[in-house]
Coordinates of C-alpha atoms in Angstrom, one line a residue:
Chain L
X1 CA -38.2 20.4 -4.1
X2 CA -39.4 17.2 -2.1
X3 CA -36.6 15.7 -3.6
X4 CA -34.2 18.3 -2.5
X5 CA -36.0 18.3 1.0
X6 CA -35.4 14.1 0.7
X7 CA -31.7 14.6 0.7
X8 CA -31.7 16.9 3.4
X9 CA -33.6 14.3 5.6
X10 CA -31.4 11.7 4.8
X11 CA -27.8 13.2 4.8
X12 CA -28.6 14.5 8.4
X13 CA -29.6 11.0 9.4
X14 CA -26.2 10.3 8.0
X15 CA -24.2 12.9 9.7
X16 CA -26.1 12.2 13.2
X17 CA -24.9 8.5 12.4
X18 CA -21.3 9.1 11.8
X19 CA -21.2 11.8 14.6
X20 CA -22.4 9.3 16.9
X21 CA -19.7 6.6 15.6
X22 CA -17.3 9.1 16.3
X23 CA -15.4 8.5 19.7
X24 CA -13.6 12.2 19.2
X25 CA -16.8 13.9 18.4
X26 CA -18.6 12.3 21.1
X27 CA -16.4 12.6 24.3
X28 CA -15.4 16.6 23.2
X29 CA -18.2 17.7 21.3
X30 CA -21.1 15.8 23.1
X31 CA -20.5 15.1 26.4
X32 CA -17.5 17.3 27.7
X33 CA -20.3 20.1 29.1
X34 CA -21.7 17.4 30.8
X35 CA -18.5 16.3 32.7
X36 CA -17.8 20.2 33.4
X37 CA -21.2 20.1 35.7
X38 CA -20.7 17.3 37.4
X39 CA -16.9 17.8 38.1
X40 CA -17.4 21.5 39.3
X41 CA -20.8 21.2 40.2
X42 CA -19.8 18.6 42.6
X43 CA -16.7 20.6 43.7
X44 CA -18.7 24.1 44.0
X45 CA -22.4 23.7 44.4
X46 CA -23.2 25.0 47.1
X47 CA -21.5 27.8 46.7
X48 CA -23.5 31.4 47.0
X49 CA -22.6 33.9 44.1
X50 CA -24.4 36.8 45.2
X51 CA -28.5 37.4 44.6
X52 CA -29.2 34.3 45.6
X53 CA -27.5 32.2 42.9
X54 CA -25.5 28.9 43.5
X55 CA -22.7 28.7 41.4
X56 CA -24.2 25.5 39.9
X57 CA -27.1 27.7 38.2
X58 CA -24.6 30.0 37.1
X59 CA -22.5 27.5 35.7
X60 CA -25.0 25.8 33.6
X61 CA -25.5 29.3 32.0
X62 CA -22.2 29.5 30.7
X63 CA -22.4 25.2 30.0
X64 CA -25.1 26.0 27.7
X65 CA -23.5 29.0 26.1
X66 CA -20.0 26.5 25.6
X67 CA -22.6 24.0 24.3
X68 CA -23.4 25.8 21.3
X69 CA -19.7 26.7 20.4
X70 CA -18.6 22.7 21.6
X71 CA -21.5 21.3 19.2
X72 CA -21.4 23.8 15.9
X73 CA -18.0 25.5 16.1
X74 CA -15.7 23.7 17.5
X75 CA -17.6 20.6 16.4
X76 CA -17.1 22.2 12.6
X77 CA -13.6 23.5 12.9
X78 CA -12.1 20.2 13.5
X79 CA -14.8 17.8 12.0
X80 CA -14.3 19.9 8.1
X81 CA -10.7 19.6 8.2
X82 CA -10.4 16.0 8.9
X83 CA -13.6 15.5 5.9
X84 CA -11.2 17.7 3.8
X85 CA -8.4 15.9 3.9
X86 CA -9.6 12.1 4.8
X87 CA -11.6 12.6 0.6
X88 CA -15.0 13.2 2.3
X89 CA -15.0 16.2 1.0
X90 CA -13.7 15.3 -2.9
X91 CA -15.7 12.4 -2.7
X92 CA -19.2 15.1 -2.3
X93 CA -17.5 17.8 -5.1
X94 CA -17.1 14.7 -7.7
X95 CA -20.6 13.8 -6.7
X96 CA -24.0 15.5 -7.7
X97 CA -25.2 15.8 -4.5
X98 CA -26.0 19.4 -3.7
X99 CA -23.0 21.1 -1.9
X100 CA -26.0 22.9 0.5
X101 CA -27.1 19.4 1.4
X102 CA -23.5 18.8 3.2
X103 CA -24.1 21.9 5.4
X104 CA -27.5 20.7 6.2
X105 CA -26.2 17.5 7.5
X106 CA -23.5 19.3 9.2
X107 CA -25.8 21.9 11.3
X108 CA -28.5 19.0 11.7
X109 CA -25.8 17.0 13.5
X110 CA -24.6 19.9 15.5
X111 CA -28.2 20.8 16.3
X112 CA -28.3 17.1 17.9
X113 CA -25.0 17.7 20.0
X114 CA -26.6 21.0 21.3
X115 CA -30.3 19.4 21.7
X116 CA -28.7 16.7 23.9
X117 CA -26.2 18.5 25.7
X118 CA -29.4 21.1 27.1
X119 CA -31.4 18.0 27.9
X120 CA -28.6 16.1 30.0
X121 CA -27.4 19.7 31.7
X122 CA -30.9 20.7 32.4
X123 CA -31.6 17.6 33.6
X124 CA -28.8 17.2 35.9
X125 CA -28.6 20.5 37.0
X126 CA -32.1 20.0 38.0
X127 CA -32.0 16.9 39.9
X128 CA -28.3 16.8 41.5
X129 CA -27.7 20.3 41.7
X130 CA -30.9 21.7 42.5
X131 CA -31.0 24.3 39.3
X132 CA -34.1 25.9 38.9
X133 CA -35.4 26.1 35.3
X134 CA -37.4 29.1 34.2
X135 CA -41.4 29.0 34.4
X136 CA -42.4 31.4 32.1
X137 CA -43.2 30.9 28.9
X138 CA -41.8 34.3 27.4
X139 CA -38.0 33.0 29.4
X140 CA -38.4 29.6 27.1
X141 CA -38.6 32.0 24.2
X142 CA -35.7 34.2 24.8
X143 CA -33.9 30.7 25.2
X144 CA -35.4 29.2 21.9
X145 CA -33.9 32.3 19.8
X146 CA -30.6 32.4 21.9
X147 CA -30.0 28.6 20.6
X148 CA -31.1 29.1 17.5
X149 CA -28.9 32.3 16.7
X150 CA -26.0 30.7 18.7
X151 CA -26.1 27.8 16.5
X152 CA -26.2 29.2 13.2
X153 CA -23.5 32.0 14.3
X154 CA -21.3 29.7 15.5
X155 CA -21.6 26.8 12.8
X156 CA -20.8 29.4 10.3
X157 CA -18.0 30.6 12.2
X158 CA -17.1 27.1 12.2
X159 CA -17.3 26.6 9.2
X160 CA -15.2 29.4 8.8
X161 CA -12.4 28.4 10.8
X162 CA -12.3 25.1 8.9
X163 CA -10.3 26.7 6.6
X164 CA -7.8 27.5 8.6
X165 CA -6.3 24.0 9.3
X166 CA -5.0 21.0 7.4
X167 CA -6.5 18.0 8.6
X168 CA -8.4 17.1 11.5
X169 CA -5.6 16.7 14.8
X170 CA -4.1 20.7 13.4
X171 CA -7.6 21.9 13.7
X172 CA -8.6 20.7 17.4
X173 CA -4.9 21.7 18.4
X174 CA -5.8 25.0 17.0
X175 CA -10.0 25.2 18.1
X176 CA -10.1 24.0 21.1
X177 CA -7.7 26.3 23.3
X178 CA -9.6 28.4 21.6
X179 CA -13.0 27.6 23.0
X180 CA -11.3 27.5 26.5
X181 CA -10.0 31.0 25.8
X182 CA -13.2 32.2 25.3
X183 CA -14.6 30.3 28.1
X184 CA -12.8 31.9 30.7
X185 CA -13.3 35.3 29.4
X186 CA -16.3 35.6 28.5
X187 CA -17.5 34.1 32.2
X188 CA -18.4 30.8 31.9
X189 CA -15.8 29.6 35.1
X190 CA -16.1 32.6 36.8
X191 CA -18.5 35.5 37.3
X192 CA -18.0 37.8 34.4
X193 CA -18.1 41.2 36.1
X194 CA -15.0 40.0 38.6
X195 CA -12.8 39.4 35.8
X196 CA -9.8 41.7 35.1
X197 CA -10.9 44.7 32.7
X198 CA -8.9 43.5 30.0
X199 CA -10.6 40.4 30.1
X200 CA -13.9 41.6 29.4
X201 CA -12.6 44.2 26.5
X202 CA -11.3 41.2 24.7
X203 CA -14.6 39.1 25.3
X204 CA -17.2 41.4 24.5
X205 CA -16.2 41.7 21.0
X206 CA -16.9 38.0 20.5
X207 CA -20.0 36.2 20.1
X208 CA -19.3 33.9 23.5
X209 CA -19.6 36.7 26.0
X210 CA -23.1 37.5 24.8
X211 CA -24.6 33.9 24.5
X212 CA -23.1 33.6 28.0
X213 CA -25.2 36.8 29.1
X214 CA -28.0 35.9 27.4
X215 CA -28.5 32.9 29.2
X216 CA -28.2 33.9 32.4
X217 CA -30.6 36.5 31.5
X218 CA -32.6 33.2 31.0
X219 CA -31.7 30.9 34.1
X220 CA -30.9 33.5 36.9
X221 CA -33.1 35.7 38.7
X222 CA -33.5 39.0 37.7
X223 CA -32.2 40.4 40.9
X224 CA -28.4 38.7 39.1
X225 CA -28.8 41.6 36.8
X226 CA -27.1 44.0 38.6
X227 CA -24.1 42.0 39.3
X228 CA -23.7 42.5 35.2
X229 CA -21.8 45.1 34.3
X230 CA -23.9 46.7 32.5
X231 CA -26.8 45.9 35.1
X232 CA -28.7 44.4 33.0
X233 CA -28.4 41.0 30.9
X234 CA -28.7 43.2 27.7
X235 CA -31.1 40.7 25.6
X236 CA -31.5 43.2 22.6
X237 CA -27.6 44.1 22.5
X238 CA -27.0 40.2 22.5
X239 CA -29.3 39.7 19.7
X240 CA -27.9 42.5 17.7
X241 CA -24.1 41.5 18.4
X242 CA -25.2 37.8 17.4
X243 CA -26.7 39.2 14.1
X244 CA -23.4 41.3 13.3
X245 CA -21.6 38.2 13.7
X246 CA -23.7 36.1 11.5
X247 CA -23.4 38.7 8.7
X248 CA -19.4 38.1 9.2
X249 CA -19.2 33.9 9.1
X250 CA -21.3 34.2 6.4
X251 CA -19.2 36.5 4.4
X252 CA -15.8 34.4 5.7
X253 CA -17.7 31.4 5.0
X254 CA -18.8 32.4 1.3
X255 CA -15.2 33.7 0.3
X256 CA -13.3 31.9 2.2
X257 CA -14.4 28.0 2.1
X258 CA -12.4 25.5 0.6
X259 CA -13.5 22.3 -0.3
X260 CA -10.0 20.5 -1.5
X261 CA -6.8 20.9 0.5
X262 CA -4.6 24.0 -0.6
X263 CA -2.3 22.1 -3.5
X264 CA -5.2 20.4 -5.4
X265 CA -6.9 22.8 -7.1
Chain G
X1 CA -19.1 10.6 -30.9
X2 CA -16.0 11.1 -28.5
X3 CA -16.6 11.3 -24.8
X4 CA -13.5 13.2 -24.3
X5 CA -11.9 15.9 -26.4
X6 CA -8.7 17.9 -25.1
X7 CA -6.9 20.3 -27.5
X8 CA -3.2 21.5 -25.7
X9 CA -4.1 21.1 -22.5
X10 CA -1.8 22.6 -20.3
X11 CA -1.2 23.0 -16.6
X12 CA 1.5 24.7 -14.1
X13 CA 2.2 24.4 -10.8
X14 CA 4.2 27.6 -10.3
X15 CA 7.4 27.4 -12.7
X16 CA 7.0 23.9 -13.2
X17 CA 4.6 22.6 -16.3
X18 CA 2.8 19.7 -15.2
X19 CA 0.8 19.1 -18.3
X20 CA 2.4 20.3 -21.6
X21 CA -0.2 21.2 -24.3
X22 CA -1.5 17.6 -24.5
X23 CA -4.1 16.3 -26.8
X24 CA -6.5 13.7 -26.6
X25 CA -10.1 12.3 -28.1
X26 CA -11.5 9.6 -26.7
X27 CA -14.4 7.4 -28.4
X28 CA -17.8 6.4 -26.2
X29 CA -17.1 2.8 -25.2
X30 CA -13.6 3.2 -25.2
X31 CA -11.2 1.6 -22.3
X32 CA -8.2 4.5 -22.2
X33 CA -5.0 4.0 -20.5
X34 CA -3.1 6.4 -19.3
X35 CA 0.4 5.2 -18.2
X36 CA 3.5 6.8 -17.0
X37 CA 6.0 7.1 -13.7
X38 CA 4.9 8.8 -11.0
X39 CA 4.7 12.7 -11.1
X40 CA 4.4 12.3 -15.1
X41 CA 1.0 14.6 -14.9
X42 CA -1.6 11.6 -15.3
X43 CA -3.5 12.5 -12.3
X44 CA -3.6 16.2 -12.6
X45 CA -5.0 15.3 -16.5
X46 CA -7.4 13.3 -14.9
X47 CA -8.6 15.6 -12.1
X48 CA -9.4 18.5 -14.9
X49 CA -11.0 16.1 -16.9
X50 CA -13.1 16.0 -13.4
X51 CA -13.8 18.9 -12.7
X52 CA -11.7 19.2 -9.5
X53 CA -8.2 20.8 -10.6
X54 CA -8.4 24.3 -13.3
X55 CA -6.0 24.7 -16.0
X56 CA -4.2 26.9 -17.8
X57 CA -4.8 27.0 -21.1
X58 CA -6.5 24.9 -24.1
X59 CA -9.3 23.1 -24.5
X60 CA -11.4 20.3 -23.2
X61 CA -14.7 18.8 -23.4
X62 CA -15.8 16.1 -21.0
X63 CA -19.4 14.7 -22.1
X64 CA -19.8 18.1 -24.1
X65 CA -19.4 20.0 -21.1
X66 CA -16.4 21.9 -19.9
X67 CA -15.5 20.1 -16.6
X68 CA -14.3 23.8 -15.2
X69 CA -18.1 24.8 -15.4
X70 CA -19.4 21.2 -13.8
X71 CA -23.0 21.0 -13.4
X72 CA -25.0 18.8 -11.5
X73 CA -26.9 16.7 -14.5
X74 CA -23.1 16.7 -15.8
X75 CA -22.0 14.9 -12.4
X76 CA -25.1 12.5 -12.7
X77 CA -23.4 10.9 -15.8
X78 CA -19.6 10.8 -14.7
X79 CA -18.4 8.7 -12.0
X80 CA -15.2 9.1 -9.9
X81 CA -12.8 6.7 -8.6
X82 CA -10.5 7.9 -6.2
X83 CA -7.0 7.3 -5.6
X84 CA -6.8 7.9 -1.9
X85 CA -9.7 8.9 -0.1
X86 CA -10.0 7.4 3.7
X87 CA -13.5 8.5 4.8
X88 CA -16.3 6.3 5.6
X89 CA -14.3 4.2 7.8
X90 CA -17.2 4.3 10.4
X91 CA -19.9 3.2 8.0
X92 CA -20.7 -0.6 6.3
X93 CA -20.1 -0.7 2.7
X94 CA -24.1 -1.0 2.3
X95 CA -24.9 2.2 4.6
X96 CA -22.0 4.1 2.5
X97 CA -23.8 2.7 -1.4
X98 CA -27.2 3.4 -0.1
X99 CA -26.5 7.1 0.7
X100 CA -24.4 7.9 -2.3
X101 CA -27.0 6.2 -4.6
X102 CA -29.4 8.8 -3.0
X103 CA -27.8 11.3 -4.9
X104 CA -27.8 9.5 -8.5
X105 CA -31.7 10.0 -10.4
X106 CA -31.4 6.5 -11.9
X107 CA -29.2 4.0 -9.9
X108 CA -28.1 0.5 -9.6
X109 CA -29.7 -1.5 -7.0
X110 CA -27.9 -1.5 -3.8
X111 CA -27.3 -5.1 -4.2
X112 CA -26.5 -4.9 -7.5
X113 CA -23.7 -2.2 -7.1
X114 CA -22.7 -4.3 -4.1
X115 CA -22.3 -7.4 -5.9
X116 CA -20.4 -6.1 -8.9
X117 CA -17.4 -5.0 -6.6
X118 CA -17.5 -8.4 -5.0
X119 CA -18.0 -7.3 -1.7
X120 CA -21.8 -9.1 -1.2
X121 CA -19.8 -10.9 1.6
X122 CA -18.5 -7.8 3.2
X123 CA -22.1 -5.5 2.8
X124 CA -22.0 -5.4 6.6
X125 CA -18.8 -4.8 7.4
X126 CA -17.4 -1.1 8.2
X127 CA -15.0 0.5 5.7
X128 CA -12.4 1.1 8.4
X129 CA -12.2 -3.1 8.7
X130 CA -11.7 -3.6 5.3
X131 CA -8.3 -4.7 3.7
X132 CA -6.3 -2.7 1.4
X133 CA -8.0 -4.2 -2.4
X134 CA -11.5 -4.3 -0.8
X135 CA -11.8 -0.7 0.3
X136 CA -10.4 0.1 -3.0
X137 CA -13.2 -2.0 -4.6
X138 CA -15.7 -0.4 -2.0
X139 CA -14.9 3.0 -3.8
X140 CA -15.9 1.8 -7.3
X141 CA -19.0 0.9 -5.8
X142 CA -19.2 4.5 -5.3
X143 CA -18.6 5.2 -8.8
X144 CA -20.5 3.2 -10.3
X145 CA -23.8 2.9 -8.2
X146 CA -25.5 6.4 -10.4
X147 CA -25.0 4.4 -13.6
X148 CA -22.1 6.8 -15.2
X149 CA -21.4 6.6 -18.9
X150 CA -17.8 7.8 -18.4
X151 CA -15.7 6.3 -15.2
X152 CA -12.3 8.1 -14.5
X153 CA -10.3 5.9 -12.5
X154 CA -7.0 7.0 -11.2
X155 CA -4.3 4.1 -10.1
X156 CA -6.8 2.1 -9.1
X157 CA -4.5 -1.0 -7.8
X158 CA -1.6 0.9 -6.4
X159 CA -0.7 -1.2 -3.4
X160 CA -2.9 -4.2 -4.3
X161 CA -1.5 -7.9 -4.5
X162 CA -1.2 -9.8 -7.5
X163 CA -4.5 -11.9 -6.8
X164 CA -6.6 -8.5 -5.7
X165 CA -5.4 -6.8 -9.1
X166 CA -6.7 -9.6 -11.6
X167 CA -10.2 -9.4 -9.6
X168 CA -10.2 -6.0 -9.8
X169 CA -9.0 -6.7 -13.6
X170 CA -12.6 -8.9 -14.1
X171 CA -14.2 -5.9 -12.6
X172 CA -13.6 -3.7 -15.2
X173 CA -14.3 -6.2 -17.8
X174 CA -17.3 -6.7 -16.6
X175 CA -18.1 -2.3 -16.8
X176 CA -16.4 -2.6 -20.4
X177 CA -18.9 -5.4 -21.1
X178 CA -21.6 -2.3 -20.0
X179 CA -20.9 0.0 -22.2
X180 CA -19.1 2.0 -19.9
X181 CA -16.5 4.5 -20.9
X182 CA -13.5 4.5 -19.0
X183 CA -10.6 6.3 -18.4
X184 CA -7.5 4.6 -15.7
X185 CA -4.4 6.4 -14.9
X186 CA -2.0 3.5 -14.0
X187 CA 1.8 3.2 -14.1
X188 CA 1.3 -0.5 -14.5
X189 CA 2.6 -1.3 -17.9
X190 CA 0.2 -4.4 -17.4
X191 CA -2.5 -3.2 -15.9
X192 CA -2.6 -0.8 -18.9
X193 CA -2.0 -3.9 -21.4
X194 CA -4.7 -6.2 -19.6
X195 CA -7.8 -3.4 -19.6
X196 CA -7.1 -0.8 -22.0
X197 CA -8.7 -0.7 -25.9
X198 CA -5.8 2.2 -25.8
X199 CA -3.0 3.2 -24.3
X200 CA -1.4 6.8 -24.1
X201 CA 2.1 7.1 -22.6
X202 CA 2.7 10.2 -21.0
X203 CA 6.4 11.6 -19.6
X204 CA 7.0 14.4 -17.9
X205 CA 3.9 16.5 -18.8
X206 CA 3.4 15.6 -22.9
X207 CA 2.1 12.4 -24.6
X208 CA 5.0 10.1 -25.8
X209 CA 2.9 7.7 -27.3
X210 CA -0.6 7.1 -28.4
X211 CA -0.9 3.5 -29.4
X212 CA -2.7 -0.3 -28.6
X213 CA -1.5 -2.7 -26.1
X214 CA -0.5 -4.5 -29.1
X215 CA 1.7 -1.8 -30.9
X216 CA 3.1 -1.1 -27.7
X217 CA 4.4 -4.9 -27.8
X218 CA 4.8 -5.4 -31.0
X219 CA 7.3 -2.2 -30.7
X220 CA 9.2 -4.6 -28.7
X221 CA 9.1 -7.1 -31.0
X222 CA 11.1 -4.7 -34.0
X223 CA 13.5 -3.7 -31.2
X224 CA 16.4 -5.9 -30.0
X225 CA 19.2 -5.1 -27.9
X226 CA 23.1 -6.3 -29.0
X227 CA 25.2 -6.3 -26.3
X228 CA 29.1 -7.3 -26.3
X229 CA 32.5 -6.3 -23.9
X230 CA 34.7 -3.6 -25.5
X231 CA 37.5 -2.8 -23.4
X232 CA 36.1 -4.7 -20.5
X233 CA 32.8 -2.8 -20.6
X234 CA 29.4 -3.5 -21.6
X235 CA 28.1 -2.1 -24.5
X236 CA 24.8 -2.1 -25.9
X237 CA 23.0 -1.1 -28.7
X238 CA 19.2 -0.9 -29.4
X239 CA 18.3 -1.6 -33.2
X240 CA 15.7 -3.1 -35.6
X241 CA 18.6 -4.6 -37.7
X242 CA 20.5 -6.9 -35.2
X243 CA 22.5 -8.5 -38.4
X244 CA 23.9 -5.5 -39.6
X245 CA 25.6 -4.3 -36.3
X246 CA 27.2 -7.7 -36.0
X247 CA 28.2 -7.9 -39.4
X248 CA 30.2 -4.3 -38.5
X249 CA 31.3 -5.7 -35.3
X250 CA 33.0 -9.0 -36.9
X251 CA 34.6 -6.6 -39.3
X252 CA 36.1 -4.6 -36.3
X253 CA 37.0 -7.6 -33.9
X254 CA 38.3 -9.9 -36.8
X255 CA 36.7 -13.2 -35.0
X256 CA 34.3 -14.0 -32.2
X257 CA 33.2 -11.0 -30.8
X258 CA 34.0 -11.0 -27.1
X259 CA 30.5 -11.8 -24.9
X260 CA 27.9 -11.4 -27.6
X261 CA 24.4 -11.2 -26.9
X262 CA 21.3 -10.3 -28.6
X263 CA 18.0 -9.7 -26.5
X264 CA 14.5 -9.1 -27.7
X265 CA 13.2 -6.0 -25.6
X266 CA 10.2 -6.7 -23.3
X267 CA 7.4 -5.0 -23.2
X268 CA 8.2 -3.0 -20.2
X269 CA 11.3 -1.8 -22.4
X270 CA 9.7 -1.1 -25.3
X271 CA 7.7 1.6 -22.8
X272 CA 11.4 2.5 -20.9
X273 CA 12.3 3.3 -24.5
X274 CA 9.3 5.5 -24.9
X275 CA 10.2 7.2 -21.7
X276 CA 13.4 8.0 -22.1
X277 CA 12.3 9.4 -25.8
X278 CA 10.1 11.6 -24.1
X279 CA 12.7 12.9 -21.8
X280 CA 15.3 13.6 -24.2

């Protein structure tokens, strides 16, 4: 069990080094929220959005919401494939090195990405773009869970997707439009309630709409709410959407990973 | 006791039979070779005896365990040269050893593993700046740092220079010298001549031959080729009795027959020969 707990340790060291060596994973995974602020926080901070919120605070919201699908899934979608089909991955199978020990590493080093990319936003937000950060403690919770569930639902969707793709440059043609999809539905550029209704249908069966509501249920005033749709920031529908979504990149993940390309099996 | 047991082995990629029932025992200790052109099957024989490809039918045993039901103590005892994995170009050669020997319960020394590869020079250098031969040497690092008892190797020196193939040559001396078992898919003819206690020819999917280095050359040895012009054409003809073909050929040219030649076959013939047996 230590032993087991050992490897863990170390192969997440490992994948935190080789993430950081990575020049791909760094400018788009790592620090691409953190040009978003200051390009359009610069362009649009001042900017009133109704109820008293800047569009900087409302922006970092939906920057922390892209955060957890930039580190974990779109992170994973690309990173897998490229592992698959540069031998990482045949190297690990030939290997006895516990195939769980591999998605340790993996959601350690996504964890990082995420970890950093709320310090630098928070921290910028705060200082150049005069972001408020919550002051109760109960708000800090409600954030804690948010990451946590956002990371594992959308490393496993990650994860997931990897399968999808044959190496590394198919996978991020193929990932990240789709993040930027997402994004723009699900109201991380613009306020969600003013997008078309279409929009919204589309979003609000995927997980991104719902981390974006969350946390703005977490860094804007309560009075925000009833720009919402639904009036309210819907915490315990988020949660429960999140959970649903967990139970299905699990399930995709456990019948559908692949850990050698297609023709060598 | 044999390391490796396989009883008509057979595998198909959709119509077309890769592996045709194919047998094979190999002894602990032993330094197999298995030789043939390109798409001839070796490494999809190797990569069952792996664990990573399934098959279709027969039997193997790898170790005493069936590599299509891998476990992990199983995986502690075999280790894996690849043919052409191009990961770890980010890390040095002594971060990658030091992690993979992490997952290994007994293995070398870092500097030990290091040093047997020849690559003490390079320890600090990333993969990605490595040439060609010393990546390649970098991944037998990998295999060997847990200690296996049973190596596969599959074309380890494909692309190497002449000079980067006989150190890579010492190197597995040096494993034999261990105790090591190993198994190398080559098409080398003398790669296979130069390391192997054993050599199996394989064509097309089936063994053609299951012989030593030195049968293989002393085939060549019975064989000669007589070659003369009929009709203003080359002919040939492979045989073990040169003296009787050109006794029957002065009886049918009455006189010097017209550009005579008689050729001992090469080694590399001697294993043409075999292929083109195996084809017909």
């Amino acid at each position: 069990m230590t032993r087991l707990f050992s490897l863990y340790l170390s192969r997440a060291k490992w994948e935190i080094r080789l993430l950081l060596r990575n020049k791909r994973a760094v400018m788009f995974s790592m620090l691409l929220p953190i040009f978003l602020l200051v390009i359009f926080g610069s362009v649009f901070n001042n900017r009133e959005l109704g109820g008293g919120v800047t569009f900087a605070q409302y922006f970092v919201a939906g920057l922390l919401a892209s955060g957890l699908l930039y580190s974990s899934f779109q992170q994973l979608a690309i990173a897998i494939p490229e592992e698959r089909s540069n031998g990482t991955l045949k190297r690990i199978v030939g290997s006895p090195m516990p195939r769980s020990v591999y998605f340790a590493g993996k959601f350690a080093a996504s964890s990082f990405i995420y970890f950093f990319q709320v310090v630098a936003l928070l921290g910028i937000g705060h200082f150049s773009y005069g972001i408020t950060l919550p002051t109760s403690p109960e708000l800090w919770l409600d954030f804690a869970w948010i990451s946590v569930l956002g990371l594992i639902v959308s490393s496993l969707l990650g994860i997931a997707f990897s399968t999808f793709a044959k190496d590394g440059q198919s996978a991020s043609a193929l990932a990240a439009p789709l993040v930027l999809f997402f994004q723009f539905t699900s109201g991380v550029y613009f306020v969600y309630a003013n997008l078309p209704r279409w929009m919204q249908d589309v979003a609000t069966i995927f997980p991104l709409k719902w981390m974006a509501q969350a946390m703005r249920g977490v860094f804007l005033p309560r009075s925000f709410a009833r720009v919402e749709v639904a009036h309210s920031f819907e915490l315990p529908k988020a949660a429960l959407i999140l959970g649903v979504w967990t139970v299905i990149g699990a399930l995709l993940c456990r019948f559908t990973f692949r850990w050698l390309p297609k023709d060598q099996d | 006791m044999s390391a490796i047991e396989i009883t008509d082995l057979t595998r198909r990629y959709g119509d077309f039979v890769a592996v045709d029932r194919f047998n094979l025992r190999v002894q602990t200790g032993e330094c197999v070779g298995i030789l043939g052109p390109n798409g001839a099957g070796k490494t999809t024989v190797v990569e069952i005896l792996e664990g990573y490809r399934h098959r279709d039918a027969g039997e193997v045993s790898v170790l005493g365990i069936d590599p299509a039901t891998p476990t992990r103590s199983w995986r502690q005892r075999i280790g894996i040269v690849l043919q052409d994995a191009n990961d770890l170009d980010d890390v040095t050669v002594r971060e990658a050893v030091t992690q993979f020997s992490r997952y290994y319960e007994n293995p070398r020394p870092i500097g030990e593993a290091i040093a047997l590869v020849g690559l003490s020079e390079k320890a600090d250098e990333r993969a990605g700046n490595l040439s060609g031969g010393q990546r390649r040497r970098l991944d037998v690092a990998l295999g060997v740092v847990g200690r296996p008892e049973l190596l596969f190797l599959d074309e380890p020196t494909t692309g190497f220079d002449p000079e980067a193939r006989h150190i890579f040559w010492g190197l597995i001396e040096r494993l034999k010298s261990e105790g090591v078992t190993i198994v190398l898919t080559t098409h080398y003819l003398e790669e296979a001549d130069a390391l192997a206690d054993r050599v199996i020819v394989i064509a097309r999917g089936q063994k053609v031959a299951d012989t030593t280095p030195a049968e293989l050359g002393s085939r060549s040895q019975d064989t000669v080729v007589v070659r003369w012009h009929d009709d203003e054409q080359v002919q040939e003809r492979r045989t073990s009795t040169p003296t009787e073909v050109v006794k029957e050929l002065t009886a049918r040219f009455d006189g010097e027959i017209p550009g005579l030649e008689i050729v001992r076959t090469t080694l590399e013939e001697a294993y043409l020969e075999l292929l083109e047996e195996g084809d017909s």
